[in-house]
Coordinates of C-alpha atoms in Angstrom, one line a residue:
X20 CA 103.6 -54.0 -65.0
X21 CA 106.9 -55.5 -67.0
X22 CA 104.7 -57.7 -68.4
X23 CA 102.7 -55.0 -70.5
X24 CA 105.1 -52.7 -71.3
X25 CA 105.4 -53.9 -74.9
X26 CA 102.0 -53.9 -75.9
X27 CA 100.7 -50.2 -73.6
X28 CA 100.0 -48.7 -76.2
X29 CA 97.8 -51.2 -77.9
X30 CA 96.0 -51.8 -74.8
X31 CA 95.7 -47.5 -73.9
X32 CA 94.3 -47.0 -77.6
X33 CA 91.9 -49.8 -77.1
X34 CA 90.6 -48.5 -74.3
X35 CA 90.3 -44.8 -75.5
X36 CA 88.5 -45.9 -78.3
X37 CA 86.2 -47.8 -75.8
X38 CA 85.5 -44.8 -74.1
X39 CA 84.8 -42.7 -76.9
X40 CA 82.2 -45.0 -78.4
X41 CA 80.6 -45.1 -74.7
X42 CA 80.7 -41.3 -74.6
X43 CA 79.2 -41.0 -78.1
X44 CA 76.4 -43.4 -77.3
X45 CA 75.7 -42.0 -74.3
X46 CA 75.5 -38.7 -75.6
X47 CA 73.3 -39.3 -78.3
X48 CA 71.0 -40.7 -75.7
X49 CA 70.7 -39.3 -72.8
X50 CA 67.2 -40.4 -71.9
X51 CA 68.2 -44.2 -72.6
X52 CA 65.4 -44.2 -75.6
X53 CA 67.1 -46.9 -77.7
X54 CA 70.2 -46.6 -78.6
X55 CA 72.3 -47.0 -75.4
X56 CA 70.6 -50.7 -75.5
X57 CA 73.3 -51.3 -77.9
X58 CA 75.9 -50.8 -75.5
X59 CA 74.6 -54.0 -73.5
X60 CA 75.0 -56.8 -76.4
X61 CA 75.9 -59.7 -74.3
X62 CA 74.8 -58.7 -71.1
X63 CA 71.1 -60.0 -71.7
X64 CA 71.6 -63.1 -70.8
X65 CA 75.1 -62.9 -69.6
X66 CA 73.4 -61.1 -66.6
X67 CA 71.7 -64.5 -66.7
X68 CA 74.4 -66.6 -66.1
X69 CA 76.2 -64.2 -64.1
X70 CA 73.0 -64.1 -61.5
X71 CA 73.4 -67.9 -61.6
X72 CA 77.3 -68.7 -61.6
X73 CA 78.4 -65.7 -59.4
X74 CA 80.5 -65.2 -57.9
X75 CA 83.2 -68.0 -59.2
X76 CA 83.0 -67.1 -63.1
X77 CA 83.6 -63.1 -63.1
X78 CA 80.9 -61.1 -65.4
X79 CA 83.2 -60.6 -68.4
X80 CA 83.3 -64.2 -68.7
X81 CA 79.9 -64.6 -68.2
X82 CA 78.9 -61.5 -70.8
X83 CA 81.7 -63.7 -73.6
X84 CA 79.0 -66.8 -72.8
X85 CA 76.6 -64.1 -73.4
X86 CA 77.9 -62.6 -77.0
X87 CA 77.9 -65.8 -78.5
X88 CA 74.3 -67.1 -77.5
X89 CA 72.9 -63.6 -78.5
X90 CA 75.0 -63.7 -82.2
X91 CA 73.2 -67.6 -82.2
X92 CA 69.9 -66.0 -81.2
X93 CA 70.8 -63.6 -84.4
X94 CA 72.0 -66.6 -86.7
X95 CA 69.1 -68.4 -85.9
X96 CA 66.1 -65.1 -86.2
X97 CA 67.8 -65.2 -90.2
X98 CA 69.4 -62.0 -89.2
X99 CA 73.4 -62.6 -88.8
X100 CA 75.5 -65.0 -90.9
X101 CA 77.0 -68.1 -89.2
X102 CA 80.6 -67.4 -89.9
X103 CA 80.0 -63.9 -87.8
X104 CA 78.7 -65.9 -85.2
X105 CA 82.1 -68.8 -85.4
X106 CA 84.2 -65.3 -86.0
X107 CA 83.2 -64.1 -82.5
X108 CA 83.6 -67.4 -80.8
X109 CA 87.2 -67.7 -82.0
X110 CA 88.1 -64.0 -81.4
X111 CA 86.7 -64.2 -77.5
X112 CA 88.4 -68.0 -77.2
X113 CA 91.6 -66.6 -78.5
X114 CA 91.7 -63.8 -75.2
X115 CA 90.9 -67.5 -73.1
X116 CA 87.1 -66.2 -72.3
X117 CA 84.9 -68.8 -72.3
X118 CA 82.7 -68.9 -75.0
X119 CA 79.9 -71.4 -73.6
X120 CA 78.7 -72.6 -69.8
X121 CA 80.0 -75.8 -71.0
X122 CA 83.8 -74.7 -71.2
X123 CA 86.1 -76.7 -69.1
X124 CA 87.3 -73.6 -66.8
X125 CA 83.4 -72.4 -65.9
X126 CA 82.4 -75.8 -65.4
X127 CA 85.5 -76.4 -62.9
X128 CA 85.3 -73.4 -61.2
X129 CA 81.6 -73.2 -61.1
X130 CA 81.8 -77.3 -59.3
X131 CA 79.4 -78.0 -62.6
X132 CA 77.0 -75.9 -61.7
X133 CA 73.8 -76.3 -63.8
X134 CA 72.3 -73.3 -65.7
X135 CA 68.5 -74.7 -66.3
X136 CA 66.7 -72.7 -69.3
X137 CA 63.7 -72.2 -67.1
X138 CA 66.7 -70.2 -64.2
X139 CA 68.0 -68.1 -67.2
X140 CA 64.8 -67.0 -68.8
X141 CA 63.6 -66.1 -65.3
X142 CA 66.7 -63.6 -64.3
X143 CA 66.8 -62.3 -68.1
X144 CA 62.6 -61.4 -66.9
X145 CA 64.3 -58.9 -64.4
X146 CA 66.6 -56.9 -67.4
X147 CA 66.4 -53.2 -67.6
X148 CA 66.1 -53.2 -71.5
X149 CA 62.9 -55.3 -71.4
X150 CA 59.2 -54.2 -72.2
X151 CA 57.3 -55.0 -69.5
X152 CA 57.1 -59.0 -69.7
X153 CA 58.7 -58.8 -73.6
X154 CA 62.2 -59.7 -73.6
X155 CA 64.7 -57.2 -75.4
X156 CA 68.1 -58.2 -77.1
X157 CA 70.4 -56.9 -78.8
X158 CA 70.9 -58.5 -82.3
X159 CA 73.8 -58.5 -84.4
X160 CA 73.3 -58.1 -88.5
X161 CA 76.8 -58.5 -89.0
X162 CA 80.5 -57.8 -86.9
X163 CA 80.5 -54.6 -85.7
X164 CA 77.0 -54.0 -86.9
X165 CA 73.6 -54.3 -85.2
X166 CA 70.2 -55.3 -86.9
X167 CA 68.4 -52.1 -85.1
X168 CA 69.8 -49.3 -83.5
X169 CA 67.9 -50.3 -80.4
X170 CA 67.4 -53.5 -78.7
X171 CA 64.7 -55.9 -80.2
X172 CA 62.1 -57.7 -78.8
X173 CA 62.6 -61.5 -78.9
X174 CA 59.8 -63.9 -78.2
X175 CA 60.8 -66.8 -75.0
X176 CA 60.2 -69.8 -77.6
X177 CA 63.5 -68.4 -79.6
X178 CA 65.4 -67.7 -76.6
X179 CA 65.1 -71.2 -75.4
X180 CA 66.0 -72.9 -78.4
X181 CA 69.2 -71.4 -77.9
X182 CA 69.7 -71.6 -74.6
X183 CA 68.6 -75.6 -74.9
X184 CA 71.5 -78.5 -74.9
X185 CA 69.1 -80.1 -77.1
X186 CA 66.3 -79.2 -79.6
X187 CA 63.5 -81.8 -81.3
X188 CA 63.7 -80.7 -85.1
X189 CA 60.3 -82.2 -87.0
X190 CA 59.3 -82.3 -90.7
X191 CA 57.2 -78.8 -91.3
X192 CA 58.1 -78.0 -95.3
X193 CA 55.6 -78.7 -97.5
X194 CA 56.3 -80.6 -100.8
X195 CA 56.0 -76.9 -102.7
X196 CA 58.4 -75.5 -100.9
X197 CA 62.0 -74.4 -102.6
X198 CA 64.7 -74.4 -99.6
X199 CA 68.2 -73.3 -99.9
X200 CA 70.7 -75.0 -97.2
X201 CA 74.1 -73.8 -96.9
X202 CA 76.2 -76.2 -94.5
X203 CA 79.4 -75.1 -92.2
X204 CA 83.0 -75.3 -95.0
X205 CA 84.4 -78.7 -94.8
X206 CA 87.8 -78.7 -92.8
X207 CA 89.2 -80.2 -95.2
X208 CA 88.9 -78.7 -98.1
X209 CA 88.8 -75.6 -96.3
X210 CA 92.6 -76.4 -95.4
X211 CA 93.3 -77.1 -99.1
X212 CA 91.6 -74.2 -100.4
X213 CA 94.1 -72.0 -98.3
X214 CA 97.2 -74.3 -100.0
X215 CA 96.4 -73.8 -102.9
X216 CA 95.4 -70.0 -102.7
X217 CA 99.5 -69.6 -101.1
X218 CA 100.8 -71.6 -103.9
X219 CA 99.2 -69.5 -106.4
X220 CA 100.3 -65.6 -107.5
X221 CA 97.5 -62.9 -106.8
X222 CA 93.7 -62.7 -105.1
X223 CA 91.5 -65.6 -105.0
X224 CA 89.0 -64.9 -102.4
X225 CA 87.6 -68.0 -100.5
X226 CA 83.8 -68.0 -99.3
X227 CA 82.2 -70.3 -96.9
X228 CA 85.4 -71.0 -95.7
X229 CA 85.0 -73.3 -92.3
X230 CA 86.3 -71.1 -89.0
X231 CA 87.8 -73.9 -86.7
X232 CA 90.9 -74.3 -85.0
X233 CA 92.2 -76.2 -87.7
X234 CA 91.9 -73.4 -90.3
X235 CA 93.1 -70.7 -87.4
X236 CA 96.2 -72.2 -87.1
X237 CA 96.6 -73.0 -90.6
X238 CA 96.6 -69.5 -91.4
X239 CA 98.7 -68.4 -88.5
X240 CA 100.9 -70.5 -90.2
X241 CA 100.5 -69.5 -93.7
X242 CA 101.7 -65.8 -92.6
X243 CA 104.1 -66.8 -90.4
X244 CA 106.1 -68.7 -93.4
X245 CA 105.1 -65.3 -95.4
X246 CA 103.3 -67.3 -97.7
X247 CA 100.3 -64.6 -98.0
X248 CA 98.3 -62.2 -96.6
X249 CA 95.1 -62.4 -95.4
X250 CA 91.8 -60.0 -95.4
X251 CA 88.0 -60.3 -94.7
X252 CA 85.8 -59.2 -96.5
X253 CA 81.7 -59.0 -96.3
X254 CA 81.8 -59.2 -92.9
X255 CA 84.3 -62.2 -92.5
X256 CA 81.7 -63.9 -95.1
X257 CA 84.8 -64.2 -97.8
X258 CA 88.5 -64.7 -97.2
X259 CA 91.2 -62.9 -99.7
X260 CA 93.8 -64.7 -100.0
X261 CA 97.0 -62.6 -101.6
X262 CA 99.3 -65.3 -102.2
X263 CA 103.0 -65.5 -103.3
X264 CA 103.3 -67.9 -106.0
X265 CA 104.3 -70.2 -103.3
X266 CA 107.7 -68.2 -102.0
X267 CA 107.7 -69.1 -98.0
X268 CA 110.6 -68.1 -95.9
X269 CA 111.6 -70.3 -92.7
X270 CA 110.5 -69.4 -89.5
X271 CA 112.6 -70.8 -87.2
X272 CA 110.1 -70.4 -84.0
X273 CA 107.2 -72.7 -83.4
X274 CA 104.7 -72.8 -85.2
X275 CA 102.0 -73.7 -82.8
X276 CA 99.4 -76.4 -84.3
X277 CA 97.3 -77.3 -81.6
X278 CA 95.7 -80.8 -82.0
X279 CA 95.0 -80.1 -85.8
X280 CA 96.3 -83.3 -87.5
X281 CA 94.5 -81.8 -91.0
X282 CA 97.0 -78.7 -90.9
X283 CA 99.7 -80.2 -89.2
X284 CA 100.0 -83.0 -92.0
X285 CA 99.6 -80.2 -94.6
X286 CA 102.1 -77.9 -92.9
X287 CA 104.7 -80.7 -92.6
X288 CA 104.8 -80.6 -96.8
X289 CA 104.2 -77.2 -97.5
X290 CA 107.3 -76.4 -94.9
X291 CA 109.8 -78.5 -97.2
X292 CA 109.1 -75.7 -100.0
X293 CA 110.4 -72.7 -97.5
X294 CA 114.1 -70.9 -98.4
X295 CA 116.4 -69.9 -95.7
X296 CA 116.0 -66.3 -94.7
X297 CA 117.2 -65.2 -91.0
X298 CA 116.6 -68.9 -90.3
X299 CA 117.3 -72.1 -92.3
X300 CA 114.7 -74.4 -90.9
X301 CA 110.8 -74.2 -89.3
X302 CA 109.8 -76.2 -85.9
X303 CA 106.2 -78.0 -86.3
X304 CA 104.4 -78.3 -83.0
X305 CA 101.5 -78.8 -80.9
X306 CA 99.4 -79.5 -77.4
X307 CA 100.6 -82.9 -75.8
X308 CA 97.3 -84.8 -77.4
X309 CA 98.7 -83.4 -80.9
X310 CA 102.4 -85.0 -80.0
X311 CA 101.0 -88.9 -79.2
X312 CA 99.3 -88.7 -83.1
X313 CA 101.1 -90.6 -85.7
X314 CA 102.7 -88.4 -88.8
X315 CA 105.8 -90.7 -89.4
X316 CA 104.5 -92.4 -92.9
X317 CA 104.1 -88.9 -94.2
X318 CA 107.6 -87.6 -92.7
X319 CA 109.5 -91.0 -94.2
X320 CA 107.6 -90.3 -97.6
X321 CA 108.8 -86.8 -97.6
X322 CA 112.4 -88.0 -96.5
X323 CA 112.3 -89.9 -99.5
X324 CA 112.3 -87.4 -101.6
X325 CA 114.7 -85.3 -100.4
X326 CA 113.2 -83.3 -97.6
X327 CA 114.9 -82.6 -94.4
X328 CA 112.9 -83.4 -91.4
X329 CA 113.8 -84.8 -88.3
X330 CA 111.8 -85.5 -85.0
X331 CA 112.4 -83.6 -82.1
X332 CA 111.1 -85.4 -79.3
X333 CA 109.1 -88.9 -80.3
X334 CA 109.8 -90.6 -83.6
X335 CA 107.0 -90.4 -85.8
X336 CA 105.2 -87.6 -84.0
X337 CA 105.4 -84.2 -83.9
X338 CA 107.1 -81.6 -83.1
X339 CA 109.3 -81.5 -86.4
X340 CA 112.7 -79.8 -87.4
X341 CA 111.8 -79.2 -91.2
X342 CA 115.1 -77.5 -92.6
X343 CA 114.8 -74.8 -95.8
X344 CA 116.3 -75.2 -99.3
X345 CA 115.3 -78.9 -99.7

């Protein structure tokens, strides 16, 4: 196929790393005595939702469904971070798998099909990896790493909770006790921290950092105007942010925004401070929602002071000719 010629190779290595994994696992255990459970992370209750939703969402859709609510399951048994678990989300999303029974495709397809948590726990009775009447997952510790090296034995009470729409949360601290509550990043100042790390010269490593679509393509962005570079560390716990003392080069393609009016609004200023290199000018852009919001005070500000921007399509909405040098 024409259409995959470019990236063959990615795709054949991919798949023969897949295979060697498999062939290792499989090896190790023969007898299926705990470790080739690890092979089925997902599938617990993605078989769940498959047995439920078959055949118009396809299995590795519903296993994607599946990852996420088992890294949750994780996240909330105090075992996985919650940035793993919004890392995975946003790496299965960005291949367009859905990532809950609620996404718009499954729900269409499916004619809204309802998945009651009494249907799931009852198919996810019938998995091979369970103990008798004891259901067993596979939990993740952090990406690429699993809290046992077999499946783990997860009571129905903490399976529901995260298969639930809803949960009732009650007072149940005592006065004595000392908790620690770490929230989700703020978008915004998420956004900033990433300006500021491109504008400055060296590492500055960013934790807590909010994983949104916002921040995704805000630092799509950021490397596309080779502003920085980017790395994980701790298991996508902290951001290193190698930035260029604010040197950005013009793209001259799209940069794709989404409907992210926090980075679009900090992209349309940061793009003024970009020098010509193969192109003299960057194109700001996003989905058709992003293109009815309002950015013309901030371009007319901008214009003010010397920048050269112009509106493509709709005044004082995106997308937006920014031009280099100004």
């Amino acid at each position: 196929d024409q259409r995959l010629s470019s990236v063959q190779s990615i795709i054949k290595s991919l798949v023969l790393g897949s295979v060697k994994v498999k062939a290792h696992v499989v090896s190790e255990d023969e007898r299926e005595g705990g470790l080739r459970n690890l092979l089925n992370f997902g599938h617990s209750i993605g078989h769940a939702y498959e047995g439920i939703l078959t055949p118009q969402i396809l299995h590795g859709e519903c296993v994607s469904i599946g990852m996420v609510l088992e890294a949750a399951l994780a996240r909330h048994l105090g075992v996985l971070d919650g940035g793993a678990v919004a890392r995975l989300a946003k790496c299965l999303s960005s291949y367009g798998l859905p990532t809950s029974s609620s996404d718009p495709v499954v729900r269409r397809r499916s004619a809204n099909k309802h998945c009651t948590v009494k249907q799931l726990l009852s198919v996810m009775g019938a998995d091979k990896k369970n103990d008798g009447k004891k259901k067993r997952i596979v939990l993740l510790a952090g990406i690429g790493r699993t809290f046992k090296r077999e499946a783990t034995v997860v009571s129905d009470r903490d399976i529901r909770v995260i298969l639930s729409p809803a949960v009732i949360v009650e007072p149940s601290t005592t006065k004595s006790s000392n908790v620690s509550c770490t929230p989700p990043g703020s978008k915004s100042i998420s956004n900033r921290a990433l300006v500021l790390a491109v504008l400055g010269k060296g590492e500055c490593r960013i934790k807590n950092l909010l994983h949104s679509d916002d921040t995704e393509v805000m630092l799509n962005a950021l490397v596309k105007l080779k502003g920085a570079t980017f790395a994980w560390e701790k298991s996508g716990q902290i951001l290193v942010v190698r930035g260029n003392g604010g040197r950005l080069e013009a793209h001259g393609e799209e940069l794709y925004l989404g409907n992210a009016g926090t980075a679009s609004r900090f992209l349309a200023t940061v793009a003024t401070l970009a020098t010509s290199g193969t192109k003299d000018f960057s194109i700001l852009t996003g989905n058709e929602r992003m293109k009815k919001r309002p950015i013309g005070p901030l371009v007319e500000a901008l214009q003010a002071n010397g920048a050269g921007i112009e509106f493509l399509e709709s005044t004082g909405s995106l997308p937006l000719n920014v031009k280099a040098g100004h």
